[in-house]
XYZ file of C-alpha atoms in Angstrom:
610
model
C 44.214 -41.109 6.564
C 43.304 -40.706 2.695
C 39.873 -39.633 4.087
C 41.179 -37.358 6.475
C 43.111 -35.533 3.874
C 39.969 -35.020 1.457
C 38.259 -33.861 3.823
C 40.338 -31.074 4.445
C 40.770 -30.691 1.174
C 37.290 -30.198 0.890
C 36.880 -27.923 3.612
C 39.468 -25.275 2.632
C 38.320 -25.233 -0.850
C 34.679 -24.311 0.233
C 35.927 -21.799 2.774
C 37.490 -20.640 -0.689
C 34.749 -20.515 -2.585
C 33.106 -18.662 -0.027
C 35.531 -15.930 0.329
C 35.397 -15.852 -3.642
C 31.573 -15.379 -3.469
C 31.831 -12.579 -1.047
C 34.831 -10.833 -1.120
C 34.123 -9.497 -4.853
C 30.232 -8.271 -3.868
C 31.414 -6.184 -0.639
C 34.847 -5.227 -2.482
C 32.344 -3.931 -5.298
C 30.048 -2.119 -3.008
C 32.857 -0.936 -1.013
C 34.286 0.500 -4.278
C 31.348 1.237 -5.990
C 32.038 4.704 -7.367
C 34.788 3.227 -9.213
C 31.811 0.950 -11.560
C 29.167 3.222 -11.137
C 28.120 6.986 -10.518
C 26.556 7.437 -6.614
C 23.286 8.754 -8.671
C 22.668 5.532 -10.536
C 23.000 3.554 -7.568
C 20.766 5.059 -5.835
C 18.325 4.983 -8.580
C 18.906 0.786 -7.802
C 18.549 0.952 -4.322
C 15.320 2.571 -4.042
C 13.693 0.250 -6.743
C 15.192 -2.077 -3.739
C 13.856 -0.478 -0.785
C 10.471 -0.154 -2.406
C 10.015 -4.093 -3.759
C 10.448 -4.796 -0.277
C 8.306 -2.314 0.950
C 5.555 -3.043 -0.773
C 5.689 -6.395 -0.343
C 4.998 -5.701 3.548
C 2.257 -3.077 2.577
C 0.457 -5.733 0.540
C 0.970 -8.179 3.592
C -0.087 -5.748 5.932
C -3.119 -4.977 4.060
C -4.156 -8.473 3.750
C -3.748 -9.295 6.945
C -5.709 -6.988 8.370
C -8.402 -7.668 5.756
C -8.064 -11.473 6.682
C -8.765 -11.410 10.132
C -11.542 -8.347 9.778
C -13.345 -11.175 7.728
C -12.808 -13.943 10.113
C -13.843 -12.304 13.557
C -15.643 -9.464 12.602
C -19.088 -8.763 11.007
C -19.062 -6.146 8.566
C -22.412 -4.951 8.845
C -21.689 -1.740 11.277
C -25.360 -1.377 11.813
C -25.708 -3.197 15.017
C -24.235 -2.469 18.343
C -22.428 -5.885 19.521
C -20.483 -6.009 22.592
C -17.826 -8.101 20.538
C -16.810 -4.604 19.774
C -15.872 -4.221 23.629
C -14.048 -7.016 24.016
C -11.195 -7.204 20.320
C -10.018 -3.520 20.449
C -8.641 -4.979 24.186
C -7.672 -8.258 22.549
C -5.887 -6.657 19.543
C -3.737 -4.507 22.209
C -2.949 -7.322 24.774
C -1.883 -9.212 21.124
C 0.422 -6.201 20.229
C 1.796 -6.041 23.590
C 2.716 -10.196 23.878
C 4.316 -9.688 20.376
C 6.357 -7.074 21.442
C 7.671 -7.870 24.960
C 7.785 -11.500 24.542
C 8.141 -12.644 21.005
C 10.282 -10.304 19.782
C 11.798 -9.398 23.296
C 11.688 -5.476 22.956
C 11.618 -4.018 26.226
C 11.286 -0.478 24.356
C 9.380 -0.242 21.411
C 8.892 3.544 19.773
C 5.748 4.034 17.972
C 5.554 7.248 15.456
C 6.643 8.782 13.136
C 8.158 11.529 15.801
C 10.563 8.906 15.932
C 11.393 8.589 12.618
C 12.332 12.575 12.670
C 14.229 12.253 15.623
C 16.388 9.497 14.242
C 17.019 11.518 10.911
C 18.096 15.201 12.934
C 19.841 13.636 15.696
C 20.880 9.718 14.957
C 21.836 10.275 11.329
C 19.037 7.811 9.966
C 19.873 5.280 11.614
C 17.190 2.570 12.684
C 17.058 -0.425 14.560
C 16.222 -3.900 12.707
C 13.422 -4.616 14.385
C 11.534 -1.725 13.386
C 11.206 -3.122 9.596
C 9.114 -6.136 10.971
C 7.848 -5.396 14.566
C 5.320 -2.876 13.929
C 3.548 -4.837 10.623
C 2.636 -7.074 13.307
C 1.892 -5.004 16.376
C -0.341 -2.394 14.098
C -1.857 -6.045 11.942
C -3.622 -6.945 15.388
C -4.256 -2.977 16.701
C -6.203 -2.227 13.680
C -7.906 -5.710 12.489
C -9.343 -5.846 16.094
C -11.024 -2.566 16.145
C -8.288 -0.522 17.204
C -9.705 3.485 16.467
C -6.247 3.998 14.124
C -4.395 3.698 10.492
C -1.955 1.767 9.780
C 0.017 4.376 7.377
C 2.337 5.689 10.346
C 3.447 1.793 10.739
C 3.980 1.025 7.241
C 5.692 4.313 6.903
C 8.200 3.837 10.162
C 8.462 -0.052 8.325
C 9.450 1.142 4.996
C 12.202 3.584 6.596
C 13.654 1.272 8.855
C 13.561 -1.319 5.452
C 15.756 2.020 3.486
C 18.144 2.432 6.983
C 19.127 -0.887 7.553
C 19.694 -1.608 3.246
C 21.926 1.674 2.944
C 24.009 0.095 6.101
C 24.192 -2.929 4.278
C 25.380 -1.043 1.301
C 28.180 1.192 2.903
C 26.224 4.722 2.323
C 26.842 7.606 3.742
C 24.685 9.906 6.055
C 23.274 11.382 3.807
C 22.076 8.867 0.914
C 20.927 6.486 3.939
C 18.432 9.313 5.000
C 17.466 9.508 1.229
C 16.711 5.575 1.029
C 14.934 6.031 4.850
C 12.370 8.311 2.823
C 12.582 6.371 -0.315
C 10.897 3.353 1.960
C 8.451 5.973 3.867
C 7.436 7.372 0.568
C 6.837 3.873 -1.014
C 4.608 2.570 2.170
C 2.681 5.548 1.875
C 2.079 5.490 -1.953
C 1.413 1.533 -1.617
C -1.035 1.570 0.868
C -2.780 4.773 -0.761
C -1.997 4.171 -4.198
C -0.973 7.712 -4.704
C 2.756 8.085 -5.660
C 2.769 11.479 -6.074
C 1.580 12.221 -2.346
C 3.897 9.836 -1.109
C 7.066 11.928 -2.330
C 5.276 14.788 -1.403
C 4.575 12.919 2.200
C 8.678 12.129 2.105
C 9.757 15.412 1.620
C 7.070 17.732 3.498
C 7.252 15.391 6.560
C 10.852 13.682 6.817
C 13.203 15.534 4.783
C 13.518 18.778 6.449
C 16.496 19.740 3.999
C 16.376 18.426 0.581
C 18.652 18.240 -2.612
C 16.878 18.696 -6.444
C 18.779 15.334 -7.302
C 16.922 13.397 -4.096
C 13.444 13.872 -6.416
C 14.309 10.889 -8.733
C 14.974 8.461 -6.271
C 12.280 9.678 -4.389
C 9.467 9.425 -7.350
C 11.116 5.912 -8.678
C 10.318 4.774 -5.390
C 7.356 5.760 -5.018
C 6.203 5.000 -8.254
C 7.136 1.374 -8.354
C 5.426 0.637 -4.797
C 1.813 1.985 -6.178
C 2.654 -0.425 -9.368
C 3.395 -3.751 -7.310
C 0.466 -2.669 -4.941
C -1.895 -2.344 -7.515
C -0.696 -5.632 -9.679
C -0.888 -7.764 -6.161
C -3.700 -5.665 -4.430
C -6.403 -4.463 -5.551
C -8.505 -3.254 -2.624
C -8.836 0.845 -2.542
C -8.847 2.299 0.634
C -11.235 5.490 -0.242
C -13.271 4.930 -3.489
C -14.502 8.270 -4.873
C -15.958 9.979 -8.330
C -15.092 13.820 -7.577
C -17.923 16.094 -8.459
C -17.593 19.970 -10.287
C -17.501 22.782 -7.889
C -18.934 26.458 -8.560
C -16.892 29.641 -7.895
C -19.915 30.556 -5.995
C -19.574 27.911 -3.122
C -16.055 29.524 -2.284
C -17.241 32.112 0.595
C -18.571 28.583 1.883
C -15.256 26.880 1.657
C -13.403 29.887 3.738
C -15.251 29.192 6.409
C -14.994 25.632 6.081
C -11.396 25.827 6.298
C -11.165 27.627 9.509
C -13.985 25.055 10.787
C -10.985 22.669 9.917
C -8.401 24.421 11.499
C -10.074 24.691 14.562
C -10.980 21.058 14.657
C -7.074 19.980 13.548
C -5.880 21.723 16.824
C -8.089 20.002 19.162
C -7.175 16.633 17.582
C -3.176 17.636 17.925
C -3.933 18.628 21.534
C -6.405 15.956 22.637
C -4.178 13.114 21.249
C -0.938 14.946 22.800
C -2.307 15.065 25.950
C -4.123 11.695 26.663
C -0.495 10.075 25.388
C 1.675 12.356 27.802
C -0.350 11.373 30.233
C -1.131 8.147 29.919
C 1.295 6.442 27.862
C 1.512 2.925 28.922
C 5.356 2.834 28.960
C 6.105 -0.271 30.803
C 4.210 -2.177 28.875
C 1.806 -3.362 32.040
C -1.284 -5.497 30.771
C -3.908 -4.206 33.296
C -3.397 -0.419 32.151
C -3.356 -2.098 28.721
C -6.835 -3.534 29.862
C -8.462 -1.020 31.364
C -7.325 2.064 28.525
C -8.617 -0.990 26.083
C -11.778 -0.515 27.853
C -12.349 2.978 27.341
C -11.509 2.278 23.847
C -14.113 -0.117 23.562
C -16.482 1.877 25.496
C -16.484 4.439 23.115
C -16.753 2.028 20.614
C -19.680 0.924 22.024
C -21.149 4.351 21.880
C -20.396 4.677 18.608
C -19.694 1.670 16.212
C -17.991 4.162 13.548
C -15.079 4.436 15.868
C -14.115 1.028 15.309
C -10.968 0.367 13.850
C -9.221 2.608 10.631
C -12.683 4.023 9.610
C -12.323 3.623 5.706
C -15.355 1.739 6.048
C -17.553 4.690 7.208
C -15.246 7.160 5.085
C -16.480 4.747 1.968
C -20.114 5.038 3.366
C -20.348 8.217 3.519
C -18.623 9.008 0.057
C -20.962 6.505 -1.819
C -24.246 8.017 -0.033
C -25.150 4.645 2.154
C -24.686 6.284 5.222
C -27.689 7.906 5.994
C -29.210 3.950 6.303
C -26.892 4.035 9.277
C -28.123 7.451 10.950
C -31.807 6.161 10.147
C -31.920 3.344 11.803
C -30.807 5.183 15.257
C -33.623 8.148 14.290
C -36.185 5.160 14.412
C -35.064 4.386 18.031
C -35.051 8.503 19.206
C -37.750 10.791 20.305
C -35.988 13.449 18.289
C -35.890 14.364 14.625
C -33.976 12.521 12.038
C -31.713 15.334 11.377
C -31.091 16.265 15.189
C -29.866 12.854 15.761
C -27.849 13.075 12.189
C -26.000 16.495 13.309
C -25.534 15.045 17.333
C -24.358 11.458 16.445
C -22.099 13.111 13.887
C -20.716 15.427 15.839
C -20.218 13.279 19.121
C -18.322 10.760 16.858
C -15.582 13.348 15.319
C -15.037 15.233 18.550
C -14.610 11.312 20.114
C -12.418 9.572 16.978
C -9.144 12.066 18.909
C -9.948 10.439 22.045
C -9.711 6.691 20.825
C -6.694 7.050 18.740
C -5.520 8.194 21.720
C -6.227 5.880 24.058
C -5.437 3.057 21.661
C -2.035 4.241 20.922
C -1.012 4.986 24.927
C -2.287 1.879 25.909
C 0.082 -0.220 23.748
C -1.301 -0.557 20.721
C 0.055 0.366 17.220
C -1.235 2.712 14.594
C -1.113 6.320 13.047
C -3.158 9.125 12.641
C -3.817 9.569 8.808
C -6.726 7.547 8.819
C -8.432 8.923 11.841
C -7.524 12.624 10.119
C -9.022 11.351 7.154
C -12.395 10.088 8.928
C -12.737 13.105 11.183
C -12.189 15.461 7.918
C -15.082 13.657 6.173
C -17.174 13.457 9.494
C -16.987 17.346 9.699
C -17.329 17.807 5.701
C -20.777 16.427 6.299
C -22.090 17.775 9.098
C -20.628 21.344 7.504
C -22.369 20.307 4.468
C -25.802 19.233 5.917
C -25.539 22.257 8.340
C -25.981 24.613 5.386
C -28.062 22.885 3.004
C -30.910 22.754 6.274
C -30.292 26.148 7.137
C -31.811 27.218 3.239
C -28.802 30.073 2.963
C -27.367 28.068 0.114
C -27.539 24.542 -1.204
C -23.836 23.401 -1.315
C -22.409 19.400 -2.665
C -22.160 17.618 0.570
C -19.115 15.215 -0.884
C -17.332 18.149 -1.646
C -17.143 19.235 1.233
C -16.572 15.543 2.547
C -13.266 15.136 0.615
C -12.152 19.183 1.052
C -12.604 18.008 4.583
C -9.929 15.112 4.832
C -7.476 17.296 3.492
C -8.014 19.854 5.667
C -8.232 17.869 8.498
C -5.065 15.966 7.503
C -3.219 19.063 6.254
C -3.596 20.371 9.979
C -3.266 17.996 12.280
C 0.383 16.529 10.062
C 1.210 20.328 8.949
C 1.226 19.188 5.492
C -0.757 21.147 3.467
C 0.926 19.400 -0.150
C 0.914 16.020 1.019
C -3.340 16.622 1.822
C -3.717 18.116 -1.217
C -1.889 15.742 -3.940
C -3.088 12.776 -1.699
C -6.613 13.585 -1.877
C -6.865 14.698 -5.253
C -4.924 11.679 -6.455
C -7.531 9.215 -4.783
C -10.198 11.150 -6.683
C -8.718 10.060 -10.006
C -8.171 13.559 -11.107
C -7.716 17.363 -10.135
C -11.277 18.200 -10.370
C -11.393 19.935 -6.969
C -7.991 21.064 -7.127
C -9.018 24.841 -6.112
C -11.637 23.716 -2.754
C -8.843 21.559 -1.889
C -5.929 24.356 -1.441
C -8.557 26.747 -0.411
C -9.263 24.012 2.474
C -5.900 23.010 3.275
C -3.813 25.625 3.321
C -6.659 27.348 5.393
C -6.659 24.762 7.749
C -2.641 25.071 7.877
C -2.794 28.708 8.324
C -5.354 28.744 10.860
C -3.757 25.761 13.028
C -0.111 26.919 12.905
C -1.767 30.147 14.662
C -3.078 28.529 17.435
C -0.921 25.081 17.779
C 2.831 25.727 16.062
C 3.707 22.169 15.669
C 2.486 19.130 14.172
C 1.243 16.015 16.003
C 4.882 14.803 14.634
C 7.000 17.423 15.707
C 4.833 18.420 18.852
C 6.229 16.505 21.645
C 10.104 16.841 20.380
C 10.178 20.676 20.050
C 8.226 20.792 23.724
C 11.234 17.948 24.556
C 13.699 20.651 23.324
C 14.564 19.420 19.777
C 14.063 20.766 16.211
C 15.643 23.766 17.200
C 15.991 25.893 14.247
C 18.497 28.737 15.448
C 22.021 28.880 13.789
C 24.230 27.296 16.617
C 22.016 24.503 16.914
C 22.278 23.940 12.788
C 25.948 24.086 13.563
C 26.056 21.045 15.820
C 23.381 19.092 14.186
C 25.423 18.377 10.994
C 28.494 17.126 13.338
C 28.777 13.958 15.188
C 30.168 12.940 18.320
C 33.380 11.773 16.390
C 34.504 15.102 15.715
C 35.040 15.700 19.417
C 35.936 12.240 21.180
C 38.946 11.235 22.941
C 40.036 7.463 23.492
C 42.970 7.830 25.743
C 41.160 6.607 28.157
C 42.774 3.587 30.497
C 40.271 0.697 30.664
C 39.322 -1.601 33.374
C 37.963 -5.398 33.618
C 34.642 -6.410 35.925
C 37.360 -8.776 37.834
C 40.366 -6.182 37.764
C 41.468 -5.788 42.093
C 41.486 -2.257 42.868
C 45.414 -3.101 43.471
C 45.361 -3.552 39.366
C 42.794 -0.428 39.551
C 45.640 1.694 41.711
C 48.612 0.888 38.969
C 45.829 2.483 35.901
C 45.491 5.480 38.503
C 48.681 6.162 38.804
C 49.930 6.161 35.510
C 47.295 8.665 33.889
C 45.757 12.216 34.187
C 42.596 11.086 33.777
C 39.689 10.784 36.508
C 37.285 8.522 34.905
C 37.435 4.870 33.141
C 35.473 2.840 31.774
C 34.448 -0.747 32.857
C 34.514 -3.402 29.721
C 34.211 -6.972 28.817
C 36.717 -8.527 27.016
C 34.694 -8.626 23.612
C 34.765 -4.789 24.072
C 30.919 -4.476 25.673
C 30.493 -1.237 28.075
C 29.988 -1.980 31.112
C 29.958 1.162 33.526
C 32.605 3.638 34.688
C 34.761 4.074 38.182
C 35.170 7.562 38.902
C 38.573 9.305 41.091
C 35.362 10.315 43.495
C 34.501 6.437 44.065
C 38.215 5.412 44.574
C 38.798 8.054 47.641
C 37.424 6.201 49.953
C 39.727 3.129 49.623
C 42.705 4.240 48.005
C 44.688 4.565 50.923
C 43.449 1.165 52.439
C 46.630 -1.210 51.012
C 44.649 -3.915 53.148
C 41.718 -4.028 50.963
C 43.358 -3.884 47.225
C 43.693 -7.782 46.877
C 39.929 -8.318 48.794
C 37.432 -5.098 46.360
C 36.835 -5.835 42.546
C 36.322 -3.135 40.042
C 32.824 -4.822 40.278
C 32.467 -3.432 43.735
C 32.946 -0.006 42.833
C 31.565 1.247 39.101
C 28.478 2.767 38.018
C 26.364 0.655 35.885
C 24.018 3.362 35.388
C 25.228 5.518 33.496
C 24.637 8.533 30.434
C 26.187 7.389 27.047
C 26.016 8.505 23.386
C 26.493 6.465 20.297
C 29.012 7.545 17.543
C 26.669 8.790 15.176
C 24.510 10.787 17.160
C 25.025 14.559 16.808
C 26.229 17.205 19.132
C 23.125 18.823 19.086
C 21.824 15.695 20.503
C 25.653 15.823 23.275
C 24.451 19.500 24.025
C 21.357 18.839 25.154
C 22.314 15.872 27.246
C 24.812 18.261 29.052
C 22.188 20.620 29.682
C 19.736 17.809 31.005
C 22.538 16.735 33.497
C 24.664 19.178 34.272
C 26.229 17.555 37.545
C 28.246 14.681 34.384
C 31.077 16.008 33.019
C 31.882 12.829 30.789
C 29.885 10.821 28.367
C 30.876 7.519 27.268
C 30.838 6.926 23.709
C 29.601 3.693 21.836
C 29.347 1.870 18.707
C 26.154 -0.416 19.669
C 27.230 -2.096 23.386
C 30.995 -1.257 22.263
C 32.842 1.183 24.252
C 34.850 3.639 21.803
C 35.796 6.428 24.434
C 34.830 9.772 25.970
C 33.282 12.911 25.238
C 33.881 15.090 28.186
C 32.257 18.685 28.733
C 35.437 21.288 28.372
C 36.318 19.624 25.577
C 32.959 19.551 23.648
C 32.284 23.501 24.973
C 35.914 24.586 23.665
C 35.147 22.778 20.070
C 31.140 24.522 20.321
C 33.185 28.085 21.192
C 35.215 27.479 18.337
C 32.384 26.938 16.094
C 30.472 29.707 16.930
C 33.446 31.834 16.484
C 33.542 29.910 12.966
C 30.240 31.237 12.021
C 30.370 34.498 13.300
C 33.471 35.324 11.043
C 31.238 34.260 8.013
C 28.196 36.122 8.834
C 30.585 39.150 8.907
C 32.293 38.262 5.556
C-alpha cells in the first residue's frame, strides 16, 4: 500500500513539474509584448528560422554532392547511357518518398505555391513542406534531374518560418514576415549572397512590404550565408568579373532584348509542357516514360544533366571549349559551326527538360536552369560577334550579363538578378552591363509575356487580381462573415433524430460530424424530400444514407477573395462549410457573404469620394 501511495505521489508531482516547465514558456509567448517589444522578437525569431534553414541548405547541398560522387562520373565529356537511366531513377525515388513514405497524396511543388499561400491562406503552410521537398528535390537533382534546387530550399525555408510563427502565437502578418525570413535565408545559403536573398524575399514573396520588415529580413539572411559558409564551403558559380568599356554598351542593348526574347520562350515552354502534362496522380509509368524524354535529351546533350553549375563553372573558367572540341573532331563541319549549333540546341532544349522533369514528378526550380541558359546564350552572343569581326567584345561578360538577364525575365525580378549576380562576382564591377541586361530583359519580356513563371499559372487561374474590390477581400478572412448556428448531425443519427433537427430550425443545410468534431459531409432540405413524409422508414435510413461526402469547404484563414472566387467557380452551392484543419466550425453561405462584399464596396466608395 506504502508503494502504491509513492507512486502516486510520484506521478502527480511530475505531472507538476511538467505543467511548471510549460505553462511559464507558452504563458510568456502568449504574453510576450508584456517582456518584450514585437520588433525585438522578431529580430529572435528569424536568427531562428534561419539556423534551421541553413542547416537543411547545408544538408541539401551535401547530399546532393554525396551521391553525384558515388553514382556519377564527373567527367561530362563522354556520352554514357547511365545518363538515360538516373534522371528516371531520381524521379521514381521522389515519387516513392512522397506517396509512400511520407504518405502525401498531394504534394505542391513551386514557389507559385508559396504566393498563393501568402495572398489567399494567410502564410500558412503545411508541416510537411519543411522536410518533404529536401528529399524529393536531393534525389531529382543528384540523379541528373535538368533543375535547381533553390525553389525547394526556398518553399523549405518558408514552410520552416510558417510553422515556427504558429508555434509562437504570431499574427498574420509577422508569420508572412518569418515565411520570407526562411525563403530569404535558403536562398542566401545556398548562393551565398545575402543581399539577393532579401532582395529575392521581397521582389518575389512580399508583394506589400513594411520599412521595419528590412531588419528581420537582412538578419536572416545574413546569418544563413555565415553558417553556410563556416559549414560549407563549396561555391555554386566561381567567377573573377572582368572591366567593361562604355563602348561595348550598343552591344549589350541588343543583348538584352536577345534575353528577353529567350526569357519568354522559357516561361511559355515550361508553362505549357506542365499544364499539359503534369503528372498529377502521381502514376509511375507517365513518371517513366516523361523520365525518358528527360533522359533522351540528356543523351543528346550531356550539359542538360542535372542543375548545370558544372557547365556554368566550365564555361566561366574557359575549359569548355575542350568539351565543344572533342564533338568538332567527330563532325564533318567546322569547329565553330558545331560550337554555335550544339550551343544553341542545348539552351533552346534546357526549357524543355526542366519541364519534363518537374511534370513528371520530380522536384526542383528554375533558377539554376535560368542561370545556365543565361550563360549558354551570353556565349554564343559573345562568340557570334567576336567571328563576325564588327567588334571584339569579353565573352564572360556577356556570360554573367546573361544569367541575370535570363533570370531577371523568366522570375520578373530584375533586383534579385542583379544583386545576385554581382554578389557571386565578389564585387560590383559590372554593375552597369548588368542593369542594362536585366532590366532590358524585364522590359522586353513583360511586353510580350505579363507574368512570371511564378505568378503565370495563378493570374491565368484567376488570382493576383490587383483591382480595388479584390484588395478589399483579400485582407479579410472567412471569419468576418461565418455563421455557426448551424444544427449538427452524427454518421449514425436515424433520419427520425434527423426530422426533430428539421423541425426546430430555419435552416436548410447541416453538417455531418464525428464526435471529436471531424467534418464529415452535409444533408441538404433537397436530399430529405424524398423521405420525409415516409414515417415507415425514419427508424430503418441513417444520416449515413443520405449526406454528401463530397463536398466544397474553406478553412478559417483563407480570405474572401479566395470565398469569391469559389462562388464564382460553382455557382449552383450556395453554402460553404467552414474548417479549422478536419474541424467543422460552421457556414459561409452566399447572401450573406454578397450583402457583407456590397457593404464593403459601399465602404470604399465613400472614401474614394472623401
Amino acid at each position: 500500500m506504502g508503494y502504491f501511495h509513492y507512486v502516486c505521489v510520484m506521478s502527480q508531482q511530475i505531472k507538476y513539474i511538467r505543467f511548471l516547465l510549460k505553462y511559464p514558456v507558452y504563458k510568456f509567448f502568449k504574453n510576450r509584448n508584456r517582456y518584450i517589444s514585437n520588433s525585438s522578437f522578431l529580430i529572435i525569431a528569424s536568427i531562428l528560422v534561419s539556423i534551421v534553414v541553413s542547416i537543411a541548405a547545408i544538408a541539401l547541398k551535401w547530399s546532393i554532392h554525396f551521391i553525384e560522387s558515388v553514382l556519377i562520373n564527373t567527367n561530362m565529356l563522354e556520352l554514357r547511357f547511365q545518363y538515360l537511366i538516373y534522371p528516371i531513377l531520381g524521379i521514381v525515388l521522389s515519387l516513392i518518398f512522397i506517396r509512400y513514405v511520407f504518405g502525401l497524396k498531394q504534394f505542391e511543388k513551386g514557389l507559385a505555391s508559396i504566393i498563393y499561400r501568402i495572398n489567399y491562406k494567410k502564410g500558412k503552410i503545411e508541416a510537411h513542406h519543411t522536410y518533404a521537398h529536401l528529399v524529393s528535390s536531393a534525389f531529382t537533382v543528384s540523379l541528373g534531374g535538368s533543375v535547381g534546387v533553390e525553389a525547394p530550399i526556398a518553399i523549405t525555408g518558408s514552410a520552416i518560418g510558417s510553422n515556427l510563427a504558429k508555434r509562437l502565437f504570431l499574427n498574420d502578418g509577422d508569420r508572412n514576415l518569418l515565411l520570407a525570413c526562411g525563403a530569404a535565408a535558403g536562398i542566401s545559403a545556398i548562393f551565398n549572397t545575402p543581399v539577393g536573398g532579401v532582395i529575392f524575399a521581397l521582389e518575389v514573396l512580399l508583394r506589400r512590404v513594411s520599412i521595419p520588415a528590412f531588419v528581420p529580413l537582412l538578419i536572416a539572411s545574413a546569418t544563413a550565408a555565415v553558417i553556410s559558409n563556416l559549414f560549407y564551403q563549396g561555391q555554386l558559380i566561381v567567377f573573377k568579373a572582368q572591366p567593361w568599356v562604355v563602348s561595348a554598351i550598343p552591344y549589350y542593348l541588343v543583348f538584352a532584348i536577345l534575353c528577353g526574347l529567350i526569357s519568354v520562350y522559357t516561361i511559355r515552354t515550361i508553362y505549357g509542357i506542365e499544364s499539359k502534362f503534369n503528372n498529377k496522380n502521381q502514376k509511375f509509368l507517365i513518371a517513366i516514360f516523361q523520365g525518358l524524354i528527360v533522359g533522351g535529351l540528356i543523351l543528346f546533350s550531356p550539359l542538360l544533366y542535372g542543375e548545370g553549375y558544372f557547365v556554368i563553372n566550365q564555361v566561366l573558367n574557359g575549359t569548355f571549349d575542350a568539351y565543344m572540341q572533342s564533338i568538332a573532331y567527330q563532325s564533318n563541319f567546322g569547329y565553330q559551326t558545331v560550337f554555335l549549333f550544339f550551343v544553341a540546341a542545348t539552351l533552346l532544349l534546357k526549357p524543355i527538360a526542366a519541364a519534363f522533369t518537374v511534370s513528371s514528378g520530380g522536384n526542383g526550380g528554375i533558377f539554376a536552369p535560368s542561370l545556365f541558359i543565361g550563360a549558354l546564350l551570353g556565349l554564343f552572343f559573345a562568340r557570334i560577334v567576336n567571328l563576325s569581326g564588327m567588334y571584339q567584345i569579353n565573352e564572360l561578360n556577356f556570360v554573367v550579363t546573361g544569367m541575370a538577364g535570363i533570370l531577371s525575365g523568366v522570375v520578373s525580378a530584375p533586383l534579385t538578378a542583379i544583386f545576385m549576380i554581382a554578389e557571386a562576382a565578389g564585387g560590383y564591377t559590372l554593375f552597369v552591363p548588368l542593369m542594362i541586361v536585366s532590366a532590358g530583359s524585364f522590359f522586353v519580356t513583360r511586353l510580350i509575356e505579363p507574368n512570371s513563371i511564378y505568378t503565370k499559372k495563378l493570374v491565368l487561374g484567376g488570382f493576383l487580381n490587383e483591382s480595388p474590390e479584390f484588395a478589399i477581400l483579400k485582407d479579410l478572412s472567412v471569419r468576418a462573415v461565418m455563421e455557426s448556428d448551424f444544427p449538427s448531425l452524427l454518421p449514425d443519427d436515424s433520419l427520425r433524430k434527423v426530422t426533430e433537427v428539421v423541425s426546430n430550425t430555419r435552416r436548410n443545410v447541416f453538417p455531418v460530424i464525428k464526435r471529436n468534431g471531424n467534418f464529415i459531409g452535409i444533408v441538404t432540405m433537397g436530399q430529405l424530400k424524398t423521405y420525409i413524409f415516409k414515417p415507415d422508414l425514419y427508424d430503418k435510413i441513417k444520416v449515413t444514407d443520405l449526406m454528401v461526402e463530397e463536398v466544397i469547404t474553406a478553412d478559417i484563414n483563407d480570405s474572401l477573395e479566395l470565398l469569391m472566387k469559389q462562388f464564382e467557380a460553382y455557382p449552383e452551392i450556395f453554402y460553404i462549410p467552414v474548417l479549422e484543419g478536419n474541424v467543422y466550425l460552421g457556414f459561409v453561405s452566399k447572401s450573406t457573404f454578397l450583402n457583407k462584399y456590397k457593404l464593403l464596396m459601399k465602404e470604399w466608395a465613400h472614401k474614394q469620394s472623401v
